[in-house]
Coordinates of C-alpha atoms and ligand atoms in Angstrom, one line a residue:
X30 CA -26.7 89.1 -41.2
X31 CA -24.6 91.4 -38.5
X32 CA -23.6 94.7 -39.9
X33 CA -20.8 94.6 -36.8
X34 CA -17.7 94.6 -39.9
X35 CA -15.6 92.4 -38.7
X36 CA -11.4 91.7 -39.3
X37 CA -8.9 89.0 -38.1
X38 CA -6.8 91.1 -36.6
X39 CA -7.3 94.6 -34.4
X40 CA -3.8 96.6 -34.0
X41 CA -4.9 99.6 -31.2
X42 CA -1.6 102.3 -32.0
X43 CA 0.1 103.3 -35.0
X44 CA 4.2 104.0 -33.4
X45 CA 6.3 101.5 -34.0
X46 CA 4.6 98.8 -32.9
X47 CA 1.0 99.3 -34.6
X48 CA 2.6 99.8 -38.1
X49 CA 5.0 97.0 -37.8
X50 CA 2.2 94.1 -36.2
X51 CA -0.5 96.1 -39.2
X52 CA 2.5 95.3 -42.0
X53 CA 3.4 92.4 -40.5
X54 CA 0.1 90.1 -39.9
X55 CA -1.5 92.0 -43.5
X56 CA 1.4 90.5 -45.4
X57 CA 1.0 86.8 -43.5
X58 CA -3.3 87.7 -45.4
X59 CA -5.0 88.2 -43.0
X60 CA -7.8 91.3 -42.7
X61 CA -6.7 93.5 -40.0
X62 CA -8.0 97.1 -38.9
X63 CA -5.3 99.6 -37.4
X64 CA -7.4 102.4 -34.8
X65 CA -5.3 105.0 -33.4
X66 CA -6.4 108.0 -31.0
X67 CA -4.0 110.5 -33.0
X68 CA -4.7 111.7 -36.6
X69 CA -1.8 110.0 -38.1
X70 CA 1.4 107.5 -37.7
X71 CA 3.6 108.1 -34.8
X72 CA 2.6 107.1 -32.1
X73 CA 5.0 108.6 -28.6
X74 CA 6.7 110.7 -31.4
X75 CA 3.1 112.3 -32.9
X76 CA 2.4 113.4 -29.6
X77 CA 5.9 114.1 -27.5
X78 CA 6.6 117.8 -29.9
X79 CA 8.2 119.5 -27.5
X80 CA 11.3 121.0 -28.0
X81 CA 14.0 119.3 -27.6
X82 CA 12.0 116.1 -28.1
X83 CA 14.6 113.3 -28.7
X84 CA 15.4 109.9 -28.8
X85 CA 17.5 108.6 -25.7
X86 CA 18.8 105.4 -28.3
X87 CA 20.6 106.6 -31.0
X88 CA 19.0 106.0 -34.9
X89 CA 21.4 104.0 -36.4
X90 CA 19.7 101.1 -33.9
X91 CA 16.4 102.6 -32.7
X92 CA 15.6 101.6 -35.8
X93 CA 13.0 99.0 -37.7
X94 CA 15.3 96.5 -39.2
X95 CA 12.7 94.1 -40.8
X96 CA 13.2 95.7 -44.2
X97 CA 17.1 95.7 -45.6
X98 CA 15.5 98.1 -48.8
X99 CA 14.5 100.3 -45.5
X100 CA 17.6 100.2 -43.6
X101 CA 19.9 101.0 -46.8
X102 CA 18.2 103.5 -48.4
X103 CA 16.6 105.6 -45.1
X104 CA 19.5 108.2 -43.9
X105 CA 20.2 110.0 -40.1
X106 CA 20.8 113.5 -39.8
X107 CA 22.0 113.3 -36.3
X108 CA 23.5 110.3 -34.0
X109 CA 20.2 111.1 -31.8
X110 CA 17.1 111.6 -33.6
X111 CA 14.8 114.4 -32.7
X112 CA 11.1 113.9 -33.1
X113 CA 10.3 115.3 -36.2
X114 CA 13.1 113.3 -37.9
X115 CA 11.8 110.7 -36.4
X116 CA 8.1 110.7 -37.1
X117 CA 9.1 112.0 -40.0
X118 CA 11.5 108.6 -40.3
X119 CA 7.4 106.7 -39.8
X120 CA 5.8 108.3 -41.5
X121 CA 8.2 107.6 -44.1
X122 CA 7.6 104.0 -43.5
X123 CA 3.8 104.2 -43.4
X124 CA 4.0 105.4 -47.1
X125 CA 6.8 102.7 -47.7
X126 CA 4.6 99.8 -46.9
X127 CA 1.1 100.7 -47.7
X128 CA 0.4 100.9 -44.5
X129 CA -2.2 104.1 -43.9
X130 CA -4.9 103.0 -45.9
X131 CA -5.8 99.8 -43.1
X132 CA -5.9 102.2 -40.0
X133 CA -8.9 104.5 -39.1
X134 CA -7.4 107.3 -37.5
X135 CA -9.2 109.4 -34.7
X136 CA -10.9 106.3 -33.1
X137 CA -10.1 106.2 -29.7
X138 CA -11.0 102.7 -28.8
X139 CA -12.7 103.0 -25.2
X140 CA -13.9 99.3 -24.9
X141 CA -12.9 95.8 -25.8
X142 CA -14.9 92.8 -25.0
X143 CA -14.3 89.3 -25.3
X144 CA -17.6 87.5 -26.5
X145 CA -16.4 84.2 -25.3
X146 CA -19.3 81.5 -27.4
X147 CA -17.7 83.6 -31.2
X148 CA -14.3 83.7 -29.7
X149 CA -14.2 87.5 -31.5
X150 CA -13.6 89.9 -28.9
X151 CA -15.9 93.0 -29.7
X152 CA -13.8 96.4 -29.9
X153 CA -15.8 99.9 -29.3
X154 CA -14.4 103.5 -30.4
X155 CA -15.5 107.1 -28.6
X156 CA -16.5 107.8 -32.4
X157 CA -20.1 104.9 -31.4
X158 CA -18.5 102.3 -34.2
X159 CA -17.9 99.0 -33.1
X160 CA -16.2 96.7 -34.9
X161 CA -15.4 92.8 -34.5
X162 CA -12.6 90.7 -34.5
X163 CA -11.0 87.3 -33.6
X164 CA -7.5 88.5 -32.3
X165 CA -6.7 92.1 -31.0
X166 CA -3.0 94.0 -30.5
X167 CA -2.0 96.3 -28.7
X168 CA 0.6 98.5 -29.8
X169 CA -0.4 101.1 -27.1
X170 CA 2.8 101.4 -25.7
X171 CA 4.6 101.6 -22.4
X172 CA 4.5 105.3 -22.0
X173 CA 1.6 106.6 -23.8
X174 CA -1.3 107.7 -21.0
X175 CA -0.6 110.7 -19.6
X176 CA 0.0 111.8 -16.3
X177 CA -1.8 115.4 -15.3
X178 CA -0.7 115.2 -11.8
X179 CA -3.2 116.0 -8.9
X180 CA -1.5 119.4 -7.8
X181 CA -4.1 121.9 -6.2
X182 CA -5.0 125.2 -8.9
X183 CA -3.1 123.6 -11.9
X184 CA -6.8 123.7 -13.8
X185 CA -7.1 127.7 -12.6
X186 CA -3.7 128.6 -14.0
X187 CA -4.9 131.4 -16.9
X188 CA -1.5 131.5 -19.0
X189 CA -0.7 128.6 -21.4
X190 CA -0.7 125.2 -19.6
X191 CA 1.5 122.7 -21.6
X192 CA 2.2 119.0 -21.2
X193 CA 5.4 117.3 -22.5
X194 CA 3.4 114.3 -23.1
X195 CA -0.1 116.1 -25.6
X196 CA 2.5 119.0 -26.7
X197 CA 0.7 121.9 -29.1
X198 CA 0.7 120.1 -33.1
X199 CA 1.8 124.1 -33.5
X200 CA 5.1 125.7 -32.6
X201 CA 5.0 127.2 -29.2
X202 CA 7.3 130.8 -29.2
X203 CA 8.8 130.8 -25.5
X204 CA 10.3 134.4 -26.8
X205 CA 10.2 136.7 -24.3
X206 CA 7.9 134.6 -21.5
X207 CA 8.0 133.6 -18.0
X208 CA 8.3 130.0 -17.7
X209 CA 7.4 127.1 -15.3
X210 CA 8.6 123.3 -15.9
X211 CA 7.1 121.1 -13.1
X212 CA 9.3 117.8 -13.2
X213 CA 13.2 117.0 -14.4
X214 CA 12.5 113.7 -15.8
X215 CA 13.3 112.3 -19.2
X216 CA 11.2 115.0 -20.9
X217 CA 11.3 117.8 -18.8
X218 CA 15.4 117.4 -19.4
X219 CA 15.4 117.5 -22.7
X220 CA 12.9 120.5 -22.9
X221 CA 14.5 122.8 -20.2
X222 CA 18.0 124.2 -21.9
X223 CA 15.8 125.1 -25.6
X224 CA 13.4 126.9 -23.9
X225 CA 15.4 128.5 -21.4
X226 CA 17.7 129.6 -24.9
X227 CA 13.6 131.1 -26.0
X228 CA 12.1 132.3 -21.9
X229 CA 12.9 135.4 -20.2
X230 CA 12.8 133.0 -17.4
X231 CA 13.0 129.4 -17.2
X232 CA 11.9 128.3 -12.6
X233 CA 12.1 124.7 -12.8
X234 CA 9.8 122.9 -10.3
X235 CA 12.1 119.5 -9.0
X236 CA 11.1 117.7 -6.6
X237 CA 13.2 115.1 -7.3
X238 CA 17.4 115.6 -8.3
X239 CA 18.1 112.7 -11.2
X240 CA 21.2 111.9 -12.3
X241 CA 21.4 113.1 -16.0
X242 CA 23.9 112.0 -18.6
X243 CA 25.6 113.7 -21.2
X244 CA 24.3 112.9 -24.8
X245 CA 27.2 114.0 -27.1
X246 CA 24.5 114.5 -29.9
X247 CA 26.2 115.6 -33.3
X248 CA 26.1 115.1 -37.5
X249 CA 25.7 111.8 -38.4
X250 CA 28.7 110.6 -39.5
X251 CA 29.2 109.4 -43.4
X252 CA 32.2 107.2 -42.8
X253 CA 30.4 106.1 -40.1
X254 CA 27.0 105.0 -41.7
X255 CA 28.2 103.5 -44.4
X256 CA 30.4 101.5 -41.9
X257 CA 26.8 100.6 -40.2
X258 CA 25.1 99.8 -43.2
X259 CA 27.8 97.3 -44.5
X260 CA 27.6 95.9 -41.3
X261 CA 23.4 95.9 -40.7
X262 CA 22.8 92.4 -40.5
X263 CA 26.1 92.0 -38.1
X264 CA 24.3 94.8 -36.5
X265 CA 20.7 93.8 -35.6
X266 CA 22.0 90.5 -34.2
X267 CA 24.2 92.4 -31.7
X268 CA 20.9 93.3 -30.8
X269 CA 19.2 90.5 -30.8
X270 CA 21.2 88.9 -28.0
X271 CA 22.5 92.0 -26.6
X272 CA 20.4 92.1 -22.5
X273 CA 19.3 95.3 -23.9
X274 CA 18.3 95.2 -28.0
X275 CA 21.8 97.3 -28.2
X276 CA 24.7 96.5 -30.1
X277 CA 27.3 97.1 -27.7
X278 CA 30.0 94.7 -26.0
X279 CA 28.7 93.8 -21.9
X280 CA 31.2 94.5 -19.3
X281 CA 33.2 92.3 -17.9
X282 CA 34.7 93.9 -14.7
X283 CA 32.8 94.6 -12.1
X284 CA 34.3 98.2 -10.4
X285 CA 35.2 96.8 -6.8
X286 CA 38.1 94.7 -9.1
X287 CA 39.8 97.4 -10.8
X288 CA 41.9 100.3 -9.3
X289 CA 40.7 104.2 -9.1
X290 CA 42.5 105.1 -11.4
X291 CA 41.2 102.3 -14.2
X292 CA 38.3 102.6 -12.2
X293 CA 38.2 106.1 -13.6
X294 CA 39.0 106.1 -16.5
X295 CA 36.2 103.6 -18.0
X296 CA 33.7 106.2 -16.8
X297 CA 35.4 109.4 -18.0
X298 CA 35.7 108.0 -21.3
X299 CA 32.1 106.9 -21.2
X300 CA 31.3 109.8 -19.7
X301 CA 32.9 111.4 -23.1
X302 CA 31.0 109.0 -25.8
X303 CA 28.0 109.8 -23.8
X304 CA 24.4 108.2 -23.5
X305 CA 23.7 105.2 -21.8
X306 CA 26.6 103.3 -22.6
X307 CA 27.7 105.1 -20.0
X308 CA 25.8 101.8 -17.7
X309 CA 27.9 99.4 -19.8
X310 CA 31.6 100.6 -17.4
X311 CA 30.7 97.9 -15.4
X312 CA 28.7 94.7 -14.9
X313 CA 27.2 95.2 -11.1
X314 CA 26.0 99.0 -11.3
X315 CA 22.7 97.8 -10.8
X316 CA 23.5 95.1 -8.4
X317 CA 25.8 96.2 -5.1
X318 CA 25.2 99.2 -3.5
X319 CA 28.6 99.8 -2.9
X320 CA 29.8 99.5 -6.8
X321 CA 26.8 102.1 -8.1
X322 CA 27.9 105.0 -5.1
X323 CA 31.6 104.9 -7.5
X324 CA 29.4 105.9 -10.5
X325 CA 27.7 108.1 -8.5
X326 CA 30.7 110.0 -6.9
X327 CA 32.0 110.4 -10.6
X328 CA 28.9 111.9 -11.6
X329 CA 28.2 114.2 -8.2
X330 CA 31.5 115.8 -9.2
X331 CA 31.3 116.8 -12.8
X332 CA 28.2 118.0 -12.3
X333 CA 29.8 119.9 -8.9
X334 CA 32.1 121.2 -11.7
X335 CA 30.0 121.8 -14.2
X336 CA 27.4 124.2 -11.5
X337 CA 29.1 127.4 -10.8
X338 CA 27.0 127.5 -7.8
X339 CA 27.3 125.4 -4.5
X340 CA 25.0 124.7 -3.2
X341 CA 23.2 124.8 -6.4
X342 CA 25.5 121.8 -7.6
X343 CA 23.7 120.4 -4.4
X344 CA 20.6 120.8 -5.1
X345 CA 20.9 119.0 -8.8
X346 CA 22.8 115.7 -7.1
X347 CA 20.9 113.4 -6.1
X348 CA 20.4 111.8 -2.7
X349 CA 17.6 109.7 -2.5
X350 CA 18.5 107.2 -5.4
X351 CA 21.3 104.7 -7.0
X352 CA 22.2 105.9 -10.3
X353 CA 20.0 104.6 -13.3
X354 CA 17.3 102.1 -11.2
X355 CA 15.3 105.5 -11.6
X356 CA 15.6 106.0 -15.4
X357 CA 18.0 108.3 -16.2
X358 CA 17.6 111.7 -18.7
X359 CA 19.5 112.2 -21.4
X360 CA 20.8 115.4 -22.7
X361 CA 23.4 118.1 -23.3
X362 CA 23.9 121.1 -21.2
X363 CA 21.2 120.4 -18.9
X364 CA 23.3 121.2 -15.8
X365 CA 25.2 124.4 -17.3
X366 CA 21.6 125.2 -18.3
X367 CA 21.5 126.5 -14.0
X368 CA 24.5 128.4 -14.7
X369 CA 22.2 131.3 -16.8
X370 CA 21.2 133.6 -15.2
X371 CA 17.7 133.6 -17.0
X372 CA 17.6 130.0 -14.9
X373 CA 16.3 129.7 -11.5
X374 CA 16.2 126.2 -9.3
X375 CA 13.2 125.8 -7.1
X376 CA 13.4 123.1 -5.0
X377 CA 10.2 121.7 -3.8
X378 CA 11.7 118.6 -2.1
X379 CA 13.1 121.9 1.0
X380 CA 9.5 123.8 0.4
X381 CA 7.1 121.8 -1.6
X382 CA 4.7 123.2 -3.8
X383 CA 1.1 123.8 -2.6
X384 CA -1.0 125.0 -5.1
X385 CA -1.1 127.5 -8.9
X386 CA -3.4 130.0 -8.6
X387 CA -3.9 132.0 -11.9
X388 CA -1.2 133.8 -12.5
X389 CA 1.6 131.3 -10.5
X390 CA 2.7 128.7 -8.9
X391 CA 2.8 129.1 -4.7
X392 CA 5.6 126.9 -3.1
X393 CA 5.5 126.8 0.9
X394 CA 8.7 129.2 0.3
X395 CA 7.7 131.4 -3.0
X396 CA 5.4 132.5 -5.7
X397 CA 6.8 132.2 -9.2
X398 CA 4.6 134.2 -11.4
X399 CA 4.8 132.5 -14.3
X400 CA 2.7 133.1 -18.6
X401 CA 3.4 130.0 -19.1
X402 CA 2.9 126.5 -17.1
X403 CA 4.7 123.3 -18.4
X404 CA 3.8 119.8 -16.7
X405 CA 6.4 117.2 -17.4
X406 CA 4.8 114.3 -15.0
X407 CA 5.3 111.7 -17.3
X408 CA 2.9 108.8 -17.7
X409 CA 1.0 105.7 -16.1
X410 CA 3.8 104.1 -17.5
X411 CA 3.3 100.2 -18.9
X412 CA -0.2 99.6 -17.5
X413 CA -1.9 102.6 -18.0
X414 CA -3.4 103.1 -22.2
X415 CA -5.1 98.9 -21.0
X416 CA -6.1 100.3 -17.9
X417 CA -8.0 103.3 -19.5
X418 CA -10.4 100.8 -21.9
X419 CA -12.6 98.7 -20.8
X420 CA -11.1 95.0 -21.0
X421 CA -13.6 92.6 -20.2
X422 CA -12.3 89.3 -20.4
X423 CA -13.7 85.6 -20.4
X424 CA -17.1 85.6 -17.9
X425 CA -16.8 89.6 -18.4
X426 CA -14.3 89.8 -15.8
X427 CA -12.2 93.4 -16.1
X428 CA -8.5 94.2 -17.4
X429 CA -8.9 96.4 -14.0
X430 CA -9.3 93.3 -11.5
X431 CA -6.8 90.6 -13.4
X432 CA -4.0 94.1 -12.4
X433 CA -5.8 94.6 -8.9
X434 CA -2.4 93.9 -7.3
X435 CA -0.1 95.5 -10.2
X436 CA 0.5 94.5 -13.8
X437 CA 0.6 90.9 -14.7
X438 CA 1.3 88.8 -18.0
X439 CA 2.7 85.8 -19.3
X440 CA 5.8 86.8 -21.1
X441 CA 4.6 90.2 -21.1
X442 CA 2.2 88.6 -23.9
X443 CA -1.2 87.9 -22.8
X444 CA -2.9 87.9 -20.1
X445 CA -4.9 84.6 -18.6
X446 CA -8.2 85.2 -19.0
X447 CA -8.3 87.6 -22.5
X448 CA -7.9 85.2 -25.2
X449 CA -6.9 86.3 -28.3
X450 CA -5.4 90.0 -26.2
X451 CA -1.7 89.7 -27.1
X452 CA 0.1 93.1 -25.7
X453 CA 3.1 94.0 -27.5
X454 CA 6.1 95.4 -25.2
X455 CA 3.2 94.4 -22.7
X456 CA 3.7 94.2 -18.7
X457 CA 6.9 92.8 -17.8
X458 CA 8.3 92.5 -21.1
X459 CA 12.2 93.8 -21.4
X460 CA 10.4 97.0 -23.2
X461 CA 10.7 100.0 -21.9
X462 CA 14.2 98.8 -20.7
X463 CA 15.6 97.1 -24.1
X464 CA 16.4 99.1 -27.7
X465 CA 12.3 99.6 -28.4
X466 CA 12.2 99.3 -32.0
X467 CA 14.2 95.4 -31.7
X468 CA 11.8 94.8 -29.0
X469 CA 9.0 95.9 -30.4
X470 CA 9.8 93.3 -34.3
X471 CA 10.7 90.8 -31.6
X472 CA 7.4 90.5 -30.2
X473 CA 5.4 91.6 -33.9
X474 CA 7.6 88.5 -35.1
X475 CA 6.5 85.7 -32.3
X476 CA 2.8 86.5 -32.2
X477 CA 2.8 86.4 -36.0
X478 CA 4.4 83.0 -35.3
X479 CA 1.8 82.4 -32.9
X480 CA -1.0 83.7 -35.2
X481 CA 0.0 81.3 -38.1
X482 CA 0.3 78.4 -36.1
X483 CA -3.3 79.0 -34.9
X484 CA -4.2 79.9 -38.6
X485 CA -3.0 76.1 -39.5
X486 CA -4.1 74.1 -36.5
X487 CA -7.7 75.5 -37.1
X488 CA -7.2 77.3 -33.7
X489 CA -9.4 79.8 -32.6
X490 CA -8.3 81.4 -29.2
X491 CA -5.3 81.1 -27.3
X492 CA -4.2 82.3 -23.2
X493 CA -1.7 81.8 -21.7
X494 CA -3.0 79.7 -18.5
X495 CA -2.7 80.7 -14.6
X496 CA 0.3 78.9 -13.5
X497 CA 2.3 80.8 -16.3
X498 CA 0.9 83.4 -16.0
X499 CA 2.0 83.3 -11.8
X500 CA 5.0 81.7 -12.5
X501 CA 6.2 84.2 -14.8
X502 CA 5.4 87.3 -12.2
X503 CA 7.1 85.9 -9.8
X504 CA 10.1 85.3 -11.9
X505 CA 10.5 88.2 -13.2
X506 CA 9.6 90.0 -9.5
X507 CA 12.0 87.8 -7.7
X508 CA 15.2 89.8 -11.4
X509 CA 14.0 92.3 -9.3
X510 CA 14.7 91.5 -6.0
X511 CA 18.3 91.0 -6.4
X512 CA 18.8 94.6 -8.5
X513 CA 19.5 98.1 -6.8
X514 CA 16.3 99.4 -8.7
X515 CA 13.4 98.7 -5.4
X516 CA 15.7 101.3 -3.7
X517 CA 13.9 104.0 -5.6
X518 CA 10.8 105.2 -6.3
X519 CA 10.1 105.4 -10.4
X520 CA 7.1 104.7 -13.0
X521 CA 9.3 101.5 -13.3
X522 CA 7.5 100.6 -10.0
X523 CA 4.2 103.0 -10.8
X524 CA 4.6 105.2 -7.5
X525 CA 4.5 107.5 -9.1
X526 CA 1.1 107.5 -10.0
X527 CA -1.1 107.7 -6.6
X528 CA -3.2 104.6 -5.3
X529 CA -1.2 102.5 -8.6
X530 CA -0.3 98.8 -6.7
X531 CA 3.1 99.3 -6.2
X532 CA 5.1 96.1 -8.4
X533 CA 8.1 96.4 -10.7
X534 CA 6.3 95.9 -14.4
X535 CA 9.8 95.3 -16.6
X536 CA 11.4 91.8 -17.6
X537 CA 15.2 92.5 -15.3
X538 CA 16.0 88.8 -17.2
X539 CA 17.9 91.0 -20.2
X540 CA 16.4 90.8 -23.7
X541 CA 18.8 88.2 -25.4
X542 CA 18.0 85.5 -22.9
X543 CA 13.8 86.5 -22.9
X544 CA 13.7 86.0 -26.6
X545 CA 15.3 83.3 -26.3
X546 CA 12.9 81.9 -23.6
X547 CA 10.1 83.1 -26.3
X548 CA 11.8 81.1 -28.9
X549 CA 11.3 77.7 -26.9
X550 CA 8.2 78.4 -26.0
X551 CA 6.7 78.7 -28.7
X552 CA 9.0 75.8 -30.6
X553 CA 7.2 73.5 -27.7
X554 CA 4.2 73.9 -29.4
X555 CA 3.2 77.4 -26.6
X556 CA 4.7 75.8 -23.7
X557 CA 1.9 77.5 -20.9
X558 CA -0.9 78.2 -23.6
X559 CA -4.1 76.9 -23.7
X560 CA -5.2 77.0 -26.8
X561 CA -9.3 76.0 -27.9
X562 CA -10.3 75.1 -30.9
X563 CA -13.9 74.1 -33.2
X564 CA -17.6 74.8 -30.9
X565 CA -17.8 71.8 -28.6
X566 CA -13.7 71.1 -27.8
X567 CA -12.8 71.5 -24.7
X568 CA -9.7 73.2 -24.1
X569 CA -6.5 72.1 -24.2
Ligands
LIG609 O1 8.5 111.7 -16.9 P1 9.3 111.0 -15.5 P2 8.8 111.7 -17.7 N1 4.5 117.4 -8.3 O2 7.9 109.8 -15.0 C1 8.0 114.6 -11.5 C2 10.9 108.5 -22.1 N2 11.2 109.4 -22.1 O3 8.1 112.2 -19.7 O4 10.5 111.8 -9.7 C3 6.1 117.5 -8.8 O5 10.3 110.4 -15.9 C4 8.3 113.8 -10.9 O6 9.4 113.9 -10.0 P3 9.9 112.8 -8.5 C5 12.3 107.9 -20.7 O7 12.0 106.6 -20.5 C6 12.4 108.9 -23.2 O8 10.1 112.7 -18.2 O9 8.3 111.8 -8.7 N3 6.1 116.4 -9.7 C7 9.9 113.6 -12.4 O10 10.9 115.0 -12.3 C8 11.2 108.6 -19.9 O11 11.6 108.2 -17.6 C9 12.6 109.9 -24.1 O12 9.6 113.4 -7.6 C10 6.0 116.2 -10.0 C11 8.8 114.5 -13.1 O13 7.9 115.5 -12.5 C12 9.4 107.8 -19.7 O14 9.6 108.6 -20.2 C13 12.1 111.1 -24.1 C14 4.7 115.5 -10.0 C15 8.5 112.9 -14.3 O15 9.2 112.2 -14.8 C16 8.6 109.3 -18.0 O16 9.6 110.6 -18.8 C17 11.2 111.1 -22.8 C18 3.9 116.0 -8.6 N4 2.6 116.4 -8.1 C19 11.1 110.5 -22.1 N5 4.4 114.2 -10.6 C20 13.4 109.4 -25.1 O17 14.8 109.7 -25.3 C21 5.5 113.9 -11.1 N6 6.3 115.2 -10.7 C22 12.8 107.8 -26.3

């Protein structure tokens, strides 16, 4: 008998998705091993510890809904929680449901190999250990594979070189230092105002200006919190049914069918309210360039009003993409920060970054001497975490080959040729364009239902049919074609990673409609999937 430990399921990752998957599957009586490369739970909130790191969704719905006691007991201190509090919340969840004992920490998965005769996966970790499991659930997150840019000389920098997505666990003090930040995505936009308050000087290297929305963060309001707790059932139901898994009313009017004054008033009230709700102004902001242009004009005017130096305001105003189709950062005081005397914008679109030297960043027209260089260049999104592993499905076919033309899956849940491998918030699921914890719970619940069905029916293996996967990819791509998203290069398309095929990685059909589709698939006997049972039986 082999001494390789055997489990019913291996769950990779201990963030929102992995914790809930382990809780749900162990609750069903499965023997589950969680593997996590970090030393503790938290996932993205374990690694992204840069100053200002915070959630751009409001805490009361960016949280688990699976436990009534949990949601009644937990109190958030801010409208948008900061990283330490979210990490504390996930630690609390791990303690409360006794989840850590199912995990091995510091265990980075390196390879997944499907053993066809055994209909099980062999899972190898970087510490040289191997386990087998009937099922593997990837809970590695959509934004977890760190993207270090290929900038000449970057590694020769002698000061502190930091990446927002792999931040030190000790506090980093910028007092009196000359700091550079490369990038102006959501991470940089959160970090820049905080660092500017501390540093002697901050230089922001901007390749593409971003449309930034104000968060209007504030301390929790006890009255609102009591209302939330009394109405959580309805709030979660609204999230479950909405396109973005958020509890807000969908817009009903086109930006082009209201008067100028009405449009302006709508934008102003949502701007004052803060956050992504700005996009709930009108129905056609993501489908009509003309409608989108009205929102761009409104935000451009806010930038002009905020940034005192007109040339700087112009440089900070995007001109190359509609608002919203590249993930808009959310922060307070981002534009205001550029009025500070200790902040410089280096427009590296106009004067490109040439190289990093031992003590400076050199652009086509200047040299910026720095003590610290922060790289805020994001992630190899959506597929990056799984592609970093050596994943071999049936016939030894690699996932790299399966995804050679871009992200592909059926419902974002699995891939043909990779039986019993489930992806939570996988490629071509609504994932990153939906409120994550709600999306995670829906996926985990669906997977749990599927495993329960297989267990009761004595089924060994499940995988999507090639036809179902091909149809899903076509359907997802077709929807993208009806939107403005193709008008921006972004990590949604994978174009932030050199050589990555350009294909949209997210399902844009809306979270509510998507969940209904998943449910209908299950009700129809897991339509589009095929099952394998018993040692000698053919797939049915
Ligand atoms: O990364 P990004 P991020 N030289 O890819 C620039 C989520 N998130 O970490 O636009 C110079 O968005 C790049 O420039 P360009 C959120 O979904 C969530 O900020 O490619 N510059 C861009 O400005 C977000 O969208 C929260 O021209 C280079 C920046 O680096 C996602 O994570 C908080 C470069 C990268 O921006 C990723 O955000 C934070 C190079 N070689 C983040 N390469 C929450 O609220 C890249 N850039 C939960």
